[in-house]
GROMACS .gro file of C-alpha atoms in nm:
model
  216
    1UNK     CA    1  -1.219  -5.594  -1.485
    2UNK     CA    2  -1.087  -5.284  -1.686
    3UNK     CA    3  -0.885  -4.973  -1.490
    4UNK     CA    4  -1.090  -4.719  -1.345
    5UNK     CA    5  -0.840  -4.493  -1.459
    6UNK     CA    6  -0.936  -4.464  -1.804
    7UNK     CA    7  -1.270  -4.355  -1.690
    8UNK     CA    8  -1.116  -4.062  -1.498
    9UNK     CA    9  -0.842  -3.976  -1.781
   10UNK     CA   10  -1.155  -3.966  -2.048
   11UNK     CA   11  -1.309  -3.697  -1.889
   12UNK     CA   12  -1.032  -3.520  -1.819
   13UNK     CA   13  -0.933  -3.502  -2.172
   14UNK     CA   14  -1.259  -3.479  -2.336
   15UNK     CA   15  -1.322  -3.142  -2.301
   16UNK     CA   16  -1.056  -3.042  -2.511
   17UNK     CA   17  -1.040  -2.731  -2.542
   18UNK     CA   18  -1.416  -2.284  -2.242
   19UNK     CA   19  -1.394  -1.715  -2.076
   20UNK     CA   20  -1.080  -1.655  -1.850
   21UNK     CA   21  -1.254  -1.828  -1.566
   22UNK     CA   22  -1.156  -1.745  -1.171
   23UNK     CA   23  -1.063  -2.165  -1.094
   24UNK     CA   24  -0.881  -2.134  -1.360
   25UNK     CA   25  -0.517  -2.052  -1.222
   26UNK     CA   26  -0.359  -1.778  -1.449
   27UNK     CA   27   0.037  -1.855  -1.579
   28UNK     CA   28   0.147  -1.593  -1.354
   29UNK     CA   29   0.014  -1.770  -1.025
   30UNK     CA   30   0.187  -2.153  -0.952
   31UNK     CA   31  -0.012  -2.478  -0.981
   32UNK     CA   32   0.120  -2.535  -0.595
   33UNK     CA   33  -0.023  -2.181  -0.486
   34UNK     CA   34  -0.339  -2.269  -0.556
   35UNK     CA   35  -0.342  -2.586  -0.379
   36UNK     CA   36  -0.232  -2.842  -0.628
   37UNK     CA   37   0.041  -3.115  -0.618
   38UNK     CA   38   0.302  -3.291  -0.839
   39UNK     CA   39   0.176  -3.630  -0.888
   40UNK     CA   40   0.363  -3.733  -1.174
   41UNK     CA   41   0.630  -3.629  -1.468
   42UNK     CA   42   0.645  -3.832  -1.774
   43UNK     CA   43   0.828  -3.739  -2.083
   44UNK     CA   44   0.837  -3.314  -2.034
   45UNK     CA   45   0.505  -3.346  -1.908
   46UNK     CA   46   0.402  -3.247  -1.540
   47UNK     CA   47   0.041  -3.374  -1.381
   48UNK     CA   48  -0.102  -3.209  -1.044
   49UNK     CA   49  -0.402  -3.277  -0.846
   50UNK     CA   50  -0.565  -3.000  -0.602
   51UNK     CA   51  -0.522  -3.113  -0.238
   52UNK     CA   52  -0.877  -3.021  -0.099
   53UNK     CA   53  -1.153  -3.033  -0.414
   54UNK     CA   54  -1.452  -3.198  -0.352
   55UNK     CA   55  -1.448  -3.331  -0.725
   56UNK     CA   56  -1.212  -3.427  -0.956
   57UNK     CA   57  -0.965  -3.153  -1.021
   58UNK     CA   58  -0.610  -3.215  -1.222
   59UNK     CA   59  -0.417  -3.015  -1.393
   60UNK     CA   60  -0.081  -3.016  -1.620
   61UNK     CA   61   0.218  -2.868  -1.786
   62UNK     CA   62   0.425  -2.904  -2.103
   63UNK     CA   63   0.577  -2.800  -2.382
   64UNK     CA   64   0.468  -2.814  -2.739
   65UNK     CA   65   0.660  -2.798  -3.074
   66UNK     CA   66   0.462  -2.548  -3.226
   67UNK     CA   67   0.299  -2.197  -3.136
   68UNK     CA   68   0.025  -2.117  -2.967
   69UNK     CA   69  -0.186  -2.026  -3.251
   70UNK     CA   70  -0.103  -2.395  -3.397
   71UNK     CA   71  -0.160  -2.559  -3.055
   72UNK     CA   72  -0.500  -2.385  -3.065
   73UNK     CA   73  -0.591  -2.517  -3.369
   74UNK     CA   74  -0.526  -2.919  -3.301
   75UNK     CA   75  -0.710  -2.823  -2.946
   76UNK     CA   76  -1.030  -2.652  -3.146
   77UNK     CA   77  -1.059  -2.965  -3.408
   78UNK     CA   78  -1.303  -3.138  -3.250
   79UNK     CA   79  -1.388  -3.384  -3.521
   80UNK     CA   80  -1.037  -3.443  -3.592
   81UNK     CA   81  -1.039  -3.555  -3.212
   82UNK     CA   82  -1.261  -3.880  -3.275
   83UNK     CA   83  -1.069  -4.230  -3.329
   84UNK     CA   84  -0.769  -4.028  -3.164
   85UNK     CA   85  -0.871  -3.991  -2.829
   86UNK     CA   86  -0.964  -4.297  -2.658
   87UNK     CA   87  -1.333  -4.390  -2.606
   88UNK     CA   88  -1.508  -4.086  -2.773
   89UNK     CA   89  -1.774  -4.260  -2.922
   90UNK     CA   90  -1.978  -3.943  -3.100
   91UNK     CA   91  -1.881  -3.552  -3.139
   92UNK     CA   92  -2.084  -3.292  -3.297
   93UNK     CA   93  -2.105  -2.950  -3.320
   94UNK     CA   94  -2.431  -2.793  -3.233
   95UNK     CA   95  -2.348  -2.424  -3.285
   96UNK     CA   96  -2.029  -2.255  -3.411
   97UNK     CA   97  -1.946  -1.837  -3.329
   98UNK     CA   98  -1.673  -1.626  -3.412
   99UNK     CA   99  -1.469  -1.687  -3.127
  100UNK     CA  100  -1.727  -2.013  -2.931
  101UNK     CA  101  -1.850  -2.329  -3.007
  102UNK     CA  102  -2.126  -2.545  -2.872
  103UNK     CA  103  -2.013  -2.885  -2.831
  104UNK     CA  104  -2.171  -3.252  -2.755
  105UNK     CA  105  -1.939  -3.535  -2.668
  106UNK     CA  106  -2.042  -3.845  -2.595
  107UNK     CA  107  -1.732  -4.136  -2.400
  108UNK     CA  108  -1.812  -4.499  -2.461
  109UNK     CA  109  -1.712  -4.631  -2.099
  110UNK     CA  110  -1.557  -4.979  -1.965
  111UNK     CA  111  -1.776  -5.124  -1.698
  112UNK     CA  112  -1.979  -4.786  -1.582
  113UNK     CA  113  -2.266  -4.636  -1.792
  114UNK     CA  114  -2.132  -4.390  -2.061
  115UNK     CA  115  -2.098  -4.040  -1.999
  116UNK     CA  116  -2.203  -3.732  -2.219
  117UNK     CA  117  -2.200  -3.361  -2.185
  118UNK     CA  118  -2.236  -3.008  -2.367
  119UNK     CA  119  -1.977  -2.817  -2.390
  120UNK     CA  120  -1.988  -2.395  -2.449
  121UNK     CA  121  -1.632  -2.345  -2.579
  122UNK     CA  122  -1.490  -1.999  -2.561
  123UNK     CA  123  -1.138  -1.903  -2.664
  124UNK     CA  124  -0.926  -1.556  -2.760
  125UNK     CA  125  -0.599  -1.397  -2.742
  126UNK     CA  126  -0.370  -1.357  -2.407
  127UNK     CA  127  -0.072  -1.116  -2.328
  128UNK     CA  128   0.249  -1.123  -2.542
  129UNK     CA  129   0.140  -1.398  -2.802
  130UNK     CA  130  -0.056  -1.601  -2.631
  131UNK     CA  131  -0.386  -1.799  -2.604
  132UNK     CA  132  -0.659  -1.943  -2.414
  133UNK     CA  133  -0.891  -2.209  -2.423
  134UNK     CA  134  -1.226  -2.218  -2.194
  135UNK     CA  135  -1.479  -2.483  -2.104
  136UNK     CA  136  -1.835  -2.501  -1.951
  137UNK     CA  137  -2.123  -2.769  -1.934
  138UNK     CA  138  -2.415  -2.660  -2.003
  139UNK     CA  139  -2.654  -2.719  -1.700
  140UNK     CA  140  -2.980  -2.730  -1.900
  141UNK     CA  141  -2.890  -2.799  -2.270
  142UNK     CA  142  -3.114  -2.804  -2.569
  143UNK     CA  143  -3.014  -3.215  -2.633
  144UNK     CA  144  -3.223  -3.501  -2.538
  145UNK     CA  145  -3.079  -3.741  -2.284
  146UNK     CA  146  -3.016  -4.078  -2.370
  147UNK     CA  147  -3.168  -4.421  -2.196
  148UNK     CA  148  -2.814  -4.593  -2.062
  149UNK     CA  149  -2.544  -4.271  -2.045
  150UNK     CA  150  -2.508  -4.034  -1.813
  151UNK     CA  151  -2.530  -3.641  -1.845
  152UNK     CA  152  -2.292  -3.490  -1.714
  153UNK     CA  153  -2.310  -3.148  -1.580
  154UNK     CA  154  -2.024  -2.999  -1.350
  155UNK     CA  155  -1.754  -3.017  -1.622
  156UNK     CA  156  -1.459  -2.676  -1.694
  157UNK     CA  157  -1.124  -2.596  -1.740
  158UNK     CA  158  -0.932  -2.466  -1.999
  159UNK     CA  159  -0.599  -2.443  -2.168
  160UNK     CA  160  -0.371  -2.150  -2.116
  161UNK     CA  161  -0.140  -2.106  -2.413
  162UNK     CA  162   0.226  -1.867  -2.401
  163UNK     CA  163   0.522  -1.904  -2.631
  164UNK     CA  164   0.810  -2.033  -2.460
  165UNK     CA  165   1.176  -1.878  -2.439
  166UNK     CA  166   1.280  -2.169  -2.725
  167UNK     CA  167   1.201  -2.069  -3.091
  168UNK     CA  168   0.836  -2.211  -3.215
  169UNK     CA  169   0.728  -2.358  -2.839
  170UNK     CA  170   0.441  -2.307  -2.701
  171UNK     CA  171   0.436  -2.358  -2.264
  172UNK     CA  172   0.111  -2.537  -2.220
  173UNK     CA  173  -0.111  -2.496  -1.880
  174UNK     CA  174  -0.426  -2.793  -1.876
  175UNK     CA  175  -0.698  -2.738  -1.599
  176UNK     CA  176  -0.999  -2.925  -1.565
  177UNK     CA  177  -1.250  -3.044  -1.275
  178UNK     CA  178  -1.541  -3.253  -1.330
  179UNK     CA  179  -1.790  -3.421  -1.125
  180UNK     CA  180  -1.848  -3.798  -1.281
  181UNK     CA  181  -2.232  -3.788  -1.187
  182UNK     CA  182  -2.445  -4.133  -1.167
  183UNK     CA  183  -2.287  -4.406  -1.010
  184UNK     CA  184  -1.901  -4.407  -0.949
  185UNK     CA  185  -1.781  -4.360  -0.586
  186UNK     CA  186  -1.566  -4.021  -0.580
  187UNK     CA  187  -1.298  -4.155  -0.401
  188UNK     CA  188  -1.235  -4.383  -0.701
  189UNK     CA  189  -1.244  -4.146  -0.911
  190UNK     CA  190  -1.045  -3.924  -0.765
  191UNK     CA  191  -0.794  -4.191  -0.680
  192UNK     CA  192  -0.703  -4.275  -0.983
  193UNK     CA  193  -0.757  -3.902  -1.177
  194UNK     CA  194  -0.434  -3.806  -1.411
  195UNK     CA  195  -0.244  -4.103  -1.457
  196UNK     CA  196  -0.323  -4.093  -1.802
  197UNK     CA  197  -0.289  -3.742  -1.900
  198UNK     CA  198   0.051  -3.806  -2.046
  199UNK     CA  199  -0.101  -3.992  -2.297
  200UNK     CA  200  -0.318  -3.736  -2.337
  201UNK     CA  201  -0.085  -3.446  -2.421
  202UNK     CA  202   0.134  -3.725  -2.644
  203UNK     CA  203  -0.219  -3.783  -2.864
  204UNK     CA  204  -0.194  -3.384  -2.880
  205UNK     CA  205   0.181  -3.337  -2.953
  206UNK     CA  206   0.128  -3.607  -3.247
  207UNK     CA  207  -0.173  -3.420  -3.394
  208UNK     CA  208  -0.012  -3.104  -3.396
  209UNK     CA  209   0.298  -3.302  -3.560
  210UNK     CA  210   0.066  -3.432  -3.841
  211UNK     CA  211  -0.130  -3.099  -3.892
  212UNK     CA  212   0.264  -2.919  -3.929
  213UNK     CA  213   0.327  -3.148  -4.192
  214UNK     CA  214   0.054  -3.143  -4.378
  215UNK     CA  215   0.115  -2.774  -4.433
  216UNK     CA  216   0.451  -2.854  -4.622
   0.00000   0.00000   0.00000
């Protein structure tokens, strides 16, 4: 029987890229201040799961080789994203703003039903350089469900973007909670939520590596 975790790293990183929302914990505020702890740190890269949510809730840090405006982009290319991230089956982009996207995702599953979701993407400029990244499900969206996968509908986080003190960095902040819906016992999930999210942010570090080089 496959891992569970894969399931729970999947929809963590799906929603790649959403509004400066109030869960999600601003740079100047600690992960551990609002209620999260260190659960792993794996090549630069630091995971943390909050102590008390109800649903899955991880978050991470790192550093990227790039600024933030660059990070943004490889986090924004959505179709770049399928056959690089594990198990995304189908992307498409059902509207596209100045400064938001409407998203559908779709996450071909091991041994639970498959999972999709609609995602409003919002994004802008921070303080000193910066960027961020925001997330939302839509509760009721304009997309027909599908016999066999699941809709999911409590799904945000974001991605807080700042440059770092080293030249061309970018210090990366990853926040996400998401409630798997349909039939998957949350202790499970939760269990086994951000063990993969390493991998994750190496898929994303090797992306923005490529897109650098193709520049040259």
């Amino acid at each position: 029987m496959k891992k569970y975790s894969a399931v729970a790293t999947l929809l963590l990183g799906l929603g790649l890229a959403g509004t400066a929302r109030a869960d999600v914990v601003p740079l100047s505020r600690s992960l551990a201040d609002a209620g999260f702890e260190r659960i792993a740190h794996v090549h630069g890269i630091t995971v943390y799961k909050h102590k008390y949510s109800p649903v899955l809730k991880v978050a991470a840090e790192a550093r990227f080789n790039g600024s933030p405006e660059e990070v943004a982009q490889v986090l924004l290319d959505y179709h770049a994203q399928r056959g690089r991230i594990q198990r995304l089956s189908e992307v498409r982009i059902l509207d596209r703003q100045d400064k938001s996207l409407t998203v559908y995702q779709r996450l071909n599953l091991p041994v639970i039903d498959d999972r999709d979701f609609v995602l409003k993407v919002k994004w802008g400029d921070g303080k000193d350089g910066g960027k961020w990244i925001t997330y939302d499900a839509i509760r009721r969206p304009k997309v027909r469900k599908r016999r066999g996968v699941v809709r999911v509908v409590d799904h945000s986080g974001g991605w807080l973007l700042r440059p770092s003190n080293k030249a061309n960095q970018t210090w990366v902040r990853f926040q996400t909670r998401i409630d798997l819906s349909g039939w998957l016992p949350k202790w499970l999930a939760k269990s086994n939520s951000g063990k993969e999210v390493p991998a994750l942010f190496a898929t994303l570090r090797k992306m923005l590596q490529e897109k650098k080089l193709s520049r040259r």
